[in-house]
C-alpha positions as a printed NumPy array, in Angstrom:
array([[ 81.425,   8.31 , -24.528],
       [ 78.347,   8.355, -26.784],
       [ 79.235,   4.904, -28.098],
       [ 78.157,   3.521, -24.72 ],
       [ 74.512,   4.523, -25.157],
       [ 71.854,   5.34 , -27.726],
       [ 70.768,   8.986, -27.872],
       [ 67.381,   9.189, -26.197],
       [ 65.053,  10.811, -28.724],
       [ 61.866,   9.595, -27.052],
       [ 59.479,  12.377, -25.974],
       [ 59.687,  13.473, -22.35 ],
       [ 56.116,  12.294, -21.919],
       [ 53.475,  10.619, -24.077],
       [ 49.911,  10.41 , -22.812],
       [ 48.067,   7.143, -23.258],
       [ 45.725,   7.172, -26.234],
       [ 42.045,   7.67 , -25.595],
       [ 40.759,   7.395, -29.168],
       [ 41.226,   3.786, -30.216],
       [ 40.178,   1.436, -32.949],
       [ 39.925,  -2.315, -32.667],
       [ 41.989,  -4.899, -34.476],
       [ 40.282,  -7.481, -36.659],
       [ 39.711,  -9.854, -33.758],
       [ 38.449,  -7.056, -31.542],
       [ 40.857,  -8.033, -28.78 ],
       [ 43.374,  -5.231, -28.527],
       [ 43.13 ,  -1.47 , -29.013],
       [ 45.11 ,  -0.214, -31.981],
       [ 46.815,   3.157, -31.65 ],
       [ 47.103,   4.917, -34.99 ],
       [ 50.766,   5.867, -35.48 ],
       [ 53.437,   4.881, -37.977],
       [ 56.278,   4.49 , -35.476],
       [ 56.181,   1.161, -33.64 ],
       [ 57.903,   2.537, -30.523],
       [ 55.528,   5.499, -30.347],
       [ 52.641,   3.081, -30.718],
       [ 53.827,   1.211, -27.633],
       [ 54.406,   4.412, -25.658],
       [ 50.888,   5.693, -26.315],
       [ 49.135,   2.355, -25.875],
       [ 46.701,   2.063, -22.917],
       [ 48.609,   0.417, -20.1  ],
       [ 46.174,  -2.472, -19.792],
       [ 47.083,  -3.463, -23.357],
       [ 50.791,  -2.744, -22.956],
       [ 50.856,  -4.862, -19.815],
       [ 49.706,  -7.853, -21.843],
       [ 52.452,  -7.162, -24.392],
       [ 55.037,  -7.244, -21.617],
       [ 53.566, -10.465, -20.269],
       [ 53.628, -12.229, -23.637],
       [ 57.188, -11.082, -24.306],
       [ 58.364, -12.21 , -20.863],
       [ 56.776, -15.641, -21.158],
       [ 58.149, -16.115, -24.682],
       [ 61.614, -15.169, -23.444],
       [ 61.181, -17.566, -20.54 ],
       [ 61.036, -20.493, -22.933],
       [ 64.157, -19.32 , -24.764],
       [ 66.061, -18.747, -21.526],
       [ 65.123, -22.197, -20.217],
       [ 66.317, -23.78 , -23.449],
       [ 69.58 , -21.858, -23.688],
       [ 70.66 , -22.056, -20.043],
       [ 69.283, -25.455, -19.069],
       [ 67.981, -27.578, -21.933],
       [ 70.849, -27.124, -24.389],
       [ 73.471, -27.538, -21.664],
       [ 72.286, -31.057, -20.941],
       [ 71.171, -29.774, -17.542],
       [ 74.817, -29.292, -16.598],
       [ 75.923, -26.31 , -14.515],
       [ 79.083, -24.502, -15.583],
       [ 78.427, -21.301, -13.628],
       [ 76.136, -21.75 , -10.629],
       [ 75.791, -18.06 ,  -9.695],
       [ 72.662, -15.943,  -9.62 ],
       [ 74.54 , -13.061, -11.242],
       [ 75.396, -14.583, -14.617],
       [ 74.93 , -18.318, -14.123],
       [ 72.24 , -20.965, -13.96 ],
       [ 70.905, -19.883, -10.566],
       [ 69.772, -16.67 , -12.257],
       [ 67.459, -18.749, -14.435],
       [ 66.02 , -20.371, -11.305],
       [ 65.499, -16.946,  -9.741],
       [ 63.727, -15.675, -12.867],
       [ 61.488, -18.755, -12.911],
       [ 60.636, -18.136,  -9.257],
       [ 59.592, -14.579, -10.144],
       [ 57.448, -15.942, -12.978],
       [ 55.879, -18.464, -10.589],
       [ 54.965, -15.736,  -8.092],
       [ 53.254, -13.83 , -10.892],
       [ 51.485, -16.616, -12.795],
       [ 51.259, -19.399, -10.174],
       [ 52.557, -21.854, -12.779],
       [ 53.722, -24.846, -10.735],
       [ 55.92 , -26.018, -13.606],
       [ 58.062, -22.917, -13.083],
       [ 58.39 , -23.703,  -9.382],
       [ 59.319, -27.317, -10.092],
       [ 61.932, -26.444, -12.71 ],
       [ 63.371, -23.704, -10.535],
       [ 63.779, -26.221,  -7.708],
       [ 65.395, -28.72 , -10.063],
       [ 67.905, -26.132, -11.242],
       [ 68.749, -25.12 ,  -7.678],
       [ 69.491, -28.755,  -6.814],
       [ 72.013, -28.876,  -9.651],
       [ 73.503, -25.568,  -8.493],
       [ 73.719, -26.974,  -4.969],
       [ 75.94 , -29.774,  -6.217],
       [ 78.027, -27.432,  -8.362],
       [ 78.559, -24.943,  -5.528],
       [ 79.124, -27.379,  -2.683],
       [ 82.858, -26.727,  -2.361],
       [ 82.754, -23.081,  -3.392],
       [ 84.47 , -20.563,  -1.153],
       [ 82.309, -17.729,  -2.478],
       [ 79.681, -16.849,   0.107],
       [ 77.393, -14.153,  -1.319],
       [ 73.85 , -14.   ,  -2.637],
       [ 74.694, -13.017,  -6.208],
       [ 77.971, -14.858,  -6.707],
       [ 78.253, -17.53 ,  -4.027],
       [ 76.966, -20.474,  -2.074],
       [ 74.639, -18.349,   0.066],
       [ 72.472, -17.524,  -2.945],
       [ 71.998, -21.198,  -3.768],
       [ 70.99 , -22.152,  -0.224],
       [ 68.79 , -19.083,   0.274],
       [ 66.816, -19.557,  -2.933],
       [ 66.67 , -23.306,  -2.357],
       [ 65.134, -22.826,   1.088],
       [ 62.527, -20.368,  -0.177],
       [ 61.556, -22.633,  -3.075],
       [ 61.261, -25.592,  -0.709],
       [ 58.899, -23.566,   1.459],
       [ 56.679, -22.78 ,  -1.53 ],
       [ 56.739, -26.465,  -2.5  ],
       [ 55.87 , -27.477,   1.096],
       [ 58.958, -29.707,   1.185],
       [ 59.946, -29.521,   4.849],
       [ 62.867, -31.925,   4.519],
       [ 64.445, -29.986,   1.671],
       [ 63.761, -26.708,   3.459],
       [ 65.649, -27.902,   6.53 ],
       [ 68.492, -29.169,   4.36 ],
       [ 69.057, -25.789,   2.722],
       [ 68.806, -23.91 ,   6.015],
       [ 71.369, -26.23 ,   7.601],
       [ 73.636, -25.771,   4.598],
       [ 73.206, -22.01 ,   4.798],
       [ 74.143, -21.899,   8.467],
       [ 77.288, -23.906,   7.742],
       [ 78.658, -21.184,   5.461],
       [ 81.787, -19.672,   6.982],
       [ 82.946, -16.181,   6.089],
       [ 86.697, -15.952,   5.361],
       [ 88.571, -13.433,   7.496],
       [ 89.934, -11.644,   4.424],
       [ 86.488, -11.186,   2.875],
       [ 85.824,  -7.73 ,   1.38 ],
       [ 82.723,  -5.798,   2.425],
       [ 81.074,  -5.179,  -0.958],
       [ 77.927,  -6.628,  -2.513],
       [ 79.013,  -9.06 ,  -5.223],
       [ 81.694, -10.963,  -3.326],
       [ 81.758,  -9.529,   0.198],
       [ 80.073,  -9.358,   3.583],
       [ 77.013,  -7.372,   2.568],
       [ 76.484,  -9.883,  -0.232],
       [ 76.201, -12.547,   2.451],
       [ 73.866, -10.362,   4.535],
       [ 71.715,  -9.913,   1.429],
       [ 71.126, -13.672,   1.392],
       [ 70.175, -13.59 ,   5.094],
       [ 67.65 , -10.843,   4.394],
       [ 66.212, -12.737,   1.428],
       [ 65.54 , -15.748,   3.625],
       [ 63.943, -13.635,   6.343],
       [ 61.705, -11.803,   3.877],
       [ 60.25 , -15.   ,   2.463],
       [ 60.329, -17.205,   5.549],
       [ 59.776, -14.82 ,   8.425],
       [ 61.894, -12.416,  10.435],
       [ 64.182, -14.324,  12.731],
       [ 64.724, -17.33 ,  10.477],
       [ 68.267, -16.004,  10.327],
       [ 68.307, -14.076,  13.65 ],
       [ 69.972, -10.712,  14.129],
       [ 72.259, -12.32 ,  16.697],
       [ 73.619, -14.329,  13.764],
       [ 74.225, -11.299,  11.556],
       [ 75.179,  -8.58 ,  14.045],
       [ 78.826,  -9.639,  14.162],
       [ 78.991,  -9.295,  10.377],
       [ 77.415,  -5.828,  10.536],
       [ 79.833,  -4.821,  13.293],
       [ 82.791,  -5.91 ,  11.173],
       [ 81.528,  -3.91 ,   8.188],
       [ 81.009,  -0.758,  10.255],
       [ 84.418,  -1.158,  11.908],
       [ 86.15 ,  -1.563,   8.547],
       [ 84.279,   1.388,   7.052],
       [ 85.144,   3.715,   9.909],
       [ 88.78 ,   2.639,   9.959],
       [ 89.334,   3.348,   6.267],
       [ 87.368,   6.614,   6.496],
       [ 89.619,   8.099,   9.188],
       [ 91.789,   9.921,   6.677],
       [ 88.862,  11.373,   4.697],
       [ 85.622,  13.335,   5.015],
       [ 83.204,  10.455,   4.479],
       [ 81.995,   8.631,   7.637],
       [ 82.366,   5.195,   6.013],
       [ 84.681,   4.064,   3.233],
       [ 85.539,   0.663,   1.785],
       [ 88.039,  -0.828,  -0.635],
       [ 87.818,  -3.563,  -3.211],
       [ 91.153,  -4.552,  -4.729],
       [ 92.688,  -1.335,  -3.479],
       [ 90.104,   1.049,  -4.947],
       [ 87.421,   2.932,  -3.018],
       [ 84.362,   2.302,  -5.173],
       [ 81.098,   4.244,  -4.953],
       [ 78.766,   2.055,  -6.996],
       [ 76.273,  -0.662,  -6.155],
       [ 78.289,  -3.709,  -7.186],
       [ 81.54 ,  -3.09 ,  -5.321],
       [ 81.166,   0.114,  -3.352],
       [ 79.306,   2.508,  -1.119],
       [ 75.892,   2.388,  -2.805],
       [ 75.561,  -1.375,  -2.5  ],
       [ 76.923,  -1.49 ,   1.037],
       [ 74.646,   1.319,   2.266],
       [ 71.674,  -0.326,   0.566],
       [ 72.074,  -3.515,   2.584],
       [ 73.034,  -1.766,   5.827],
       [ 69.714,   0.102,   5.744],
       [ 67.999,  -3.292,   6.054],
       [ 69.967,  -4.203,   9.168],
       [ 69.35 ,  -3.33 ,  12.81 ],
       [ 71.769,  -0.432,  13.277],
       [ 72.675,   1.587,  16.348],
       [ 71.821,   5.329,  16.226],
       [ 75.438,   6.346,  15.548],
       [ 75.645,   3.774,  12.747],
       [ 72.47 ,   5.162,  11.187],
       [ 74.063,   8.617,  11.21 ],
       [ 77.162,   7.211,   9.521],
       [ 75.017,   5.724,   6.753],
       [ 73.195,   9.035,   6.281],
       [ 76.466,  10.949,   6.347],
       [ 77.989,   8.654,   3.74 ],
       [ 75.044,   9.209,   1.403],
       [ 75.265,  12.984,   1.94 ],
       [ 78.972,  12.865,   1.139],
       [ 78.172,  11.154,  -2.152],
       [ 75.446,  13.673,  -2.979],
       [ 77.733,  16.609,  -2.212],
       [ 80.507,  15.209,  -4.408],
       [ 78.502,  14.074,  -7.429],
       [ 79.14 ,  15.414, -10.913],
       [ 77.269,  18.534, -12.106],
       [ 75.39 ,  16.243, -14.512],
       [ 73.819,  14.394, -11.576],
       [ 75.959,  11.323, -12.231],
       [ 78.254,   9.816,  -9.594],
       [ 81.973,   8.936,  -9.719],
       [ 83.022,   5.327, -10.076],
       [ 85.409,   5.654,  -7.132],
       [ 87.284,   8.056,  -4.863],
       [ 90.267,   7.711,  -7.184],
       [ 88.279,   8.512, -10.334],
       [ 86.327,  11.698,  -9.653],
       [ 86.957,  13.387, -12.999],
       [ 85.536,  10.921, -15.531],
       [ 81.776,  11.306, -15.839],
       [ 81.284,   8.236, -18.028],
       [ 79.448,   5.24 , -16.566],
       [ 75.672,   5.252, -16.072],
       [ 75.118,   1.697, -14.829],
       [ 73.636,  -0.048, -11.82 ],
       [ 77.111,  -1.32 , -10.986],
       [ 78.877,   2.048, -11.419],
       [ 77.226,   5.451, -11.597],
       [ 73.904,   7.152, -10.969],
       [ 71.478,   4.218, -11.383],
       [ 72.84 ,   2.14 ,  -8.506],
       [ 73.262,   5.195,  -6.289],
       [ 69.747,   6.431,  -7.102],
       [ 68.161,   3.132,  -6.053],
       [ 69.97 ,   3.424,  -2.726],
       [ 68.835,   7.038,  -2.329],
       [ 65.214,   6.053,  -2.976],
       [ 65.563,   3.451,  -0.276],
       [ 67.071,   6.046,   2.081],
       [ 64.084,   8.313,   1.423],
       [ 61.75 ,   5.46 ,   2.365],
       [ 63.707,   4.409,   5.436],
       [ 64.607,   7.808,   6.89 ],
       [ 61.931,  10.081,   5.428],
       [ 64.514,  12.751,   4.523],
       [ 63.526,  14.809,   1.482],
       [ 67.17 ,  15.437,   0.519],
       [ 67.563,  11.787,  -0.475],
       [ 64.441,  11.859,  -2.629],
       [ 65.564,  15.085,  -4.293],
       [ 68.99 ,  13.64 ,  -5.082],
       [ 67.429,  10.459,  -6.481],
       [ 65.111,  12.515,  -8.692],
       [ 68.08 ,  14.598,  -9.864],
       [ 69.871,  11.392, -10.862],
       [ 66.994,  10.372, -13.116],
       [ 67.923,  13.089, -15.598],
       [ 71.309,  11.581, -16.39 ],
       [ 69.747,   8.111, -16.5  ],
       [ 67.072,   9.342, -18.922],
       [ 69.572,  11.127, -21.161],
       [ 72.473,   8.65 , -21.058],
       [ 70.947,   5.451, -19.741],
       [ 69.789,   3.796, -22.971],
       [ 72.878,   1.625, -22.876],
       [ 73.949,  -0.663, -25.684],
       [ 73.305,  -3.716, -23.529],
       [ 70.039,  -5.213, -22.302],
       [ 70.916,  -6.532, -18.844],
       [ 70.413,  -5.565, -15.221],
       [ 73.979,  -4.788, -14.137],
       [ 75.122,  -2.551, -16.963],
       [ 72.202,  -2.376, -19.328],
       [ 68.885,  -0.704, -20.043],
       [ 66.884,  -3.126, -17.899],
       [ 68.718,  -2.216, -14.711],
       [ 68.438,   1.492, -15.431],
       [ 64.662,   1.267, -15.866],
       [ 64.321,   0.333, -12.197],
       [ 65.48 ,   3.804, -11.15 ],
       [ 62.296,   5.285, -12.604],
       [ 60.151,   2.418, -11.361],
       [ 61.344,   2.822,  -7.772],
       [ 60.659,   6.563,  -7.81 ],
       [ 57.201,   6.012,  -9.256],
       [ 56.372,   3.619,  -6.437],
       [ 57.573,   6.088,  -3.804],
       [ 56.003,   9.25 ,  -5.22 ],
       [ 53.111,   8.145,  -7.414],
       [ 54.376,  10.516, -10.113],
       [ 53.266,   9.114, -13.483],
       [ 56.168,  10.808, -15.258],
       [ 58.516,   8.362, -13.544],
       [ 56.255,   5.5  , -14.617],
       [ 56.366,   6.812, -18.176],
       [ 60.162,   6.81 , -18.17 ],
       [ 60.306,   3.245, -16.852],
       [ 57.777,   2.278, -19.506],
       [ 59.804,   4.068, -22.186],
       [ 62.988,   2.141, -21.391],
       [ 61.073,  -1.146, -21.29 ],
       [ 59.281,  -0.328, -24.558],
       [ 62.594,   0.525, -26.225],
       [ 63.767,  -2.986, -25.35 ],
       [ 60.478,  -4.59 , -26.351],
       [ 60.498,  -2.827, -29.711],
       [ 64.161,  -2.819, -30.694],
       [ 66.454,  -5.016, -28.59 ],
       [ 66.359,  -8.157, -30.73 ],
       [ 66.833,  -6.219, -33.967],
       [ 69.687,  -4.099, -32.607],
       [ 71.479,  -7.163, -31.254],
       [ 71.082,  -9.064, -34.526],
       [ 72.456,  -6.074, -36.445],
       [ 75.44 ,  -5.732, -34.124],
       [ 74.334,  -2.332, -32.84 ],
       [ 73.721,  -3.671, -29.349],
       [ 75.786,  -6.117, -27.276],
       [ 73.967,  -9.299, -26.308],
       [ 76.116,  -9.703, -23.202],
       [ 79.035, -11.961, -22.332],
       [ 76.433, -14.314, -20.855],
       [ 73.565, -13.459, -23.195],
       [ 70.715, -15.228, -21.375],
       [ 71.806, -14.55 , -17.799],
       [ 69.874, -12.548, -15.215],
       [ 72.306,  -9.704, -14.62 ],
       [ 74.112,  -9.53 , -17.965],
       [ 71.638, -10.663, -20.581],
       [ 68.124, -11.466, -21.744],
       [ 67.185, -12.887, -18.36 ],
       [ 67.305,  -9.385, -16.933],
       [ 65.184,  -7.999, -19.752],
       [ 62.586, -10.731, -19.252],
       [ 62.593, -10.03 , -15.506],
       [ 61.915,  -6.342, -16.175],
       [ 59.041,  -7.231, -18.505],
       [ 57.48 ,  -9.323, -15.732],
       [ 57.807,  -6.397, -13.342],
       [ 56.237,  -3.998, -15.837],
       [ 53.024,  -6.039, -15.895],
       [ 52.124,  -4.408, -12.583],
       [ 54.565,  -1.512, -12.153],
       [ 53.33 ,  -0.769,  -8.647],
       [ 54.935,  -4.007,  -7.454],
       [ 58.07 ,  -4.467,  -9.584],
       [ 61.398,  -4.378,  -7.765],
       [ 65.025,  -4.573,  -8.848],
       [ 65.838,  -8.285,  -8.374],
       [ 65.825,  -9.074,  -4.626],
       [ 65.982,  -5.415,  -3.547],
       [ 63.562,  -4.002,  -0.931],
       [ 63.782,  -6.876,   1.482],
       [ 62.037,  -5.333,   4.49 ],
       [ 58.907,  -3.321,   5.168],
       [ 59.563,   0.147,   6.516],
       [ 57.683,   2.058,   9.173],
       [ 57.901,   5.228,   7.112],
       [ 55.212,   5.198,   4.412],
       [ 54.151,   8.843,   4.067],
       [ 54.795,  11.405,   1.397],
       [ 57.908,  13.475,   1.805],
       [ 57.514,  17.15 ,   2.503],
       [ 59.324,  19.803,   0.521],
       [ 59.863,  19.63 ,  -3.223],
       [ 56.791,  18.13 ,  -4.881],
       [ 56.992,  15.049,  -7.105],
       [ 53.347,  14.019,  -7.085]])
């Protein structure tokens, strides 16, 4: 099992340095330490933030070259998950941060190519289907003030038909389609894709979940290729995450809460979560897609939406296994260090606890300091799609952008609505 991750030997907390010297140019504080990673961890955040920014923008140029320039601007894989659309999404994030219109223009150009490549696709989700192309295209057109293109993408989006045999999960299923609807509404205004348009999809998901759950103790249960997954990519965590953004009836809200409580009550003693109902004995995977990281992000969201301290406590418990076993030997979002860092970042934003910020910073600094060297030496896997958003360097660059201002960084396209509950949770203290 240890070959999946690097032992985490970083200190549990390192305070930012207060005694500093200046470099020769007098531009950046120099922290006196022999270890380069420790130097980053103790660096004043204002200086570290600029390191993250430089690294992200340098990676941006490499990612553009590898996924767009060197391909002759041809799209082999149009998806946001591990294809060219992920580059467009990353460039959009960079544009929102730096207001560089070249990033917006190139992102729009890439989406147009993905539109052509995906035109006859039967895949309908945000991460892996046609809906992601149309949703991002519409939002980019709005930012570019291109009304004609905006209307084109919205018309194309509304023409997407969901197959009757569609699963319910996030990557390829119904909630993956709903995710695209929510993305449009966040950036273009609530009601752009009206609830009357999505309620039938929500009803189908709830009906399927209740039907499969009849023989068990969990209020909702879903299958993907015959297995009842728990994780964010194919299972309960991802489905509950999106359902919390939808307009649910009171009994449906209780089913979502009950499903999360079922998962909490049946987690491993380590704080990790099973991959599926059928695999409750192997405490192995600590990924966004399978295991504690994806579940923890959903629990943080539940704490924000419902205000129940039990969800915050369970999310905080999950951070221990992520801290100890989450330095994975991959860099990406889905099953890599970058995705795991967002667990700490989300808890920091909810609680204000700087120890969670430190842990997010530690994972990001580990990547900043060592990822390229470890990959070149064969100690770390560069990913099957090494420059993609969810499997490769694109995800690492996205995290670096989010670490510039850690109060605002979000797991890619998560947190799509504003919640009425904004207070501190009572009970166990995290602040």
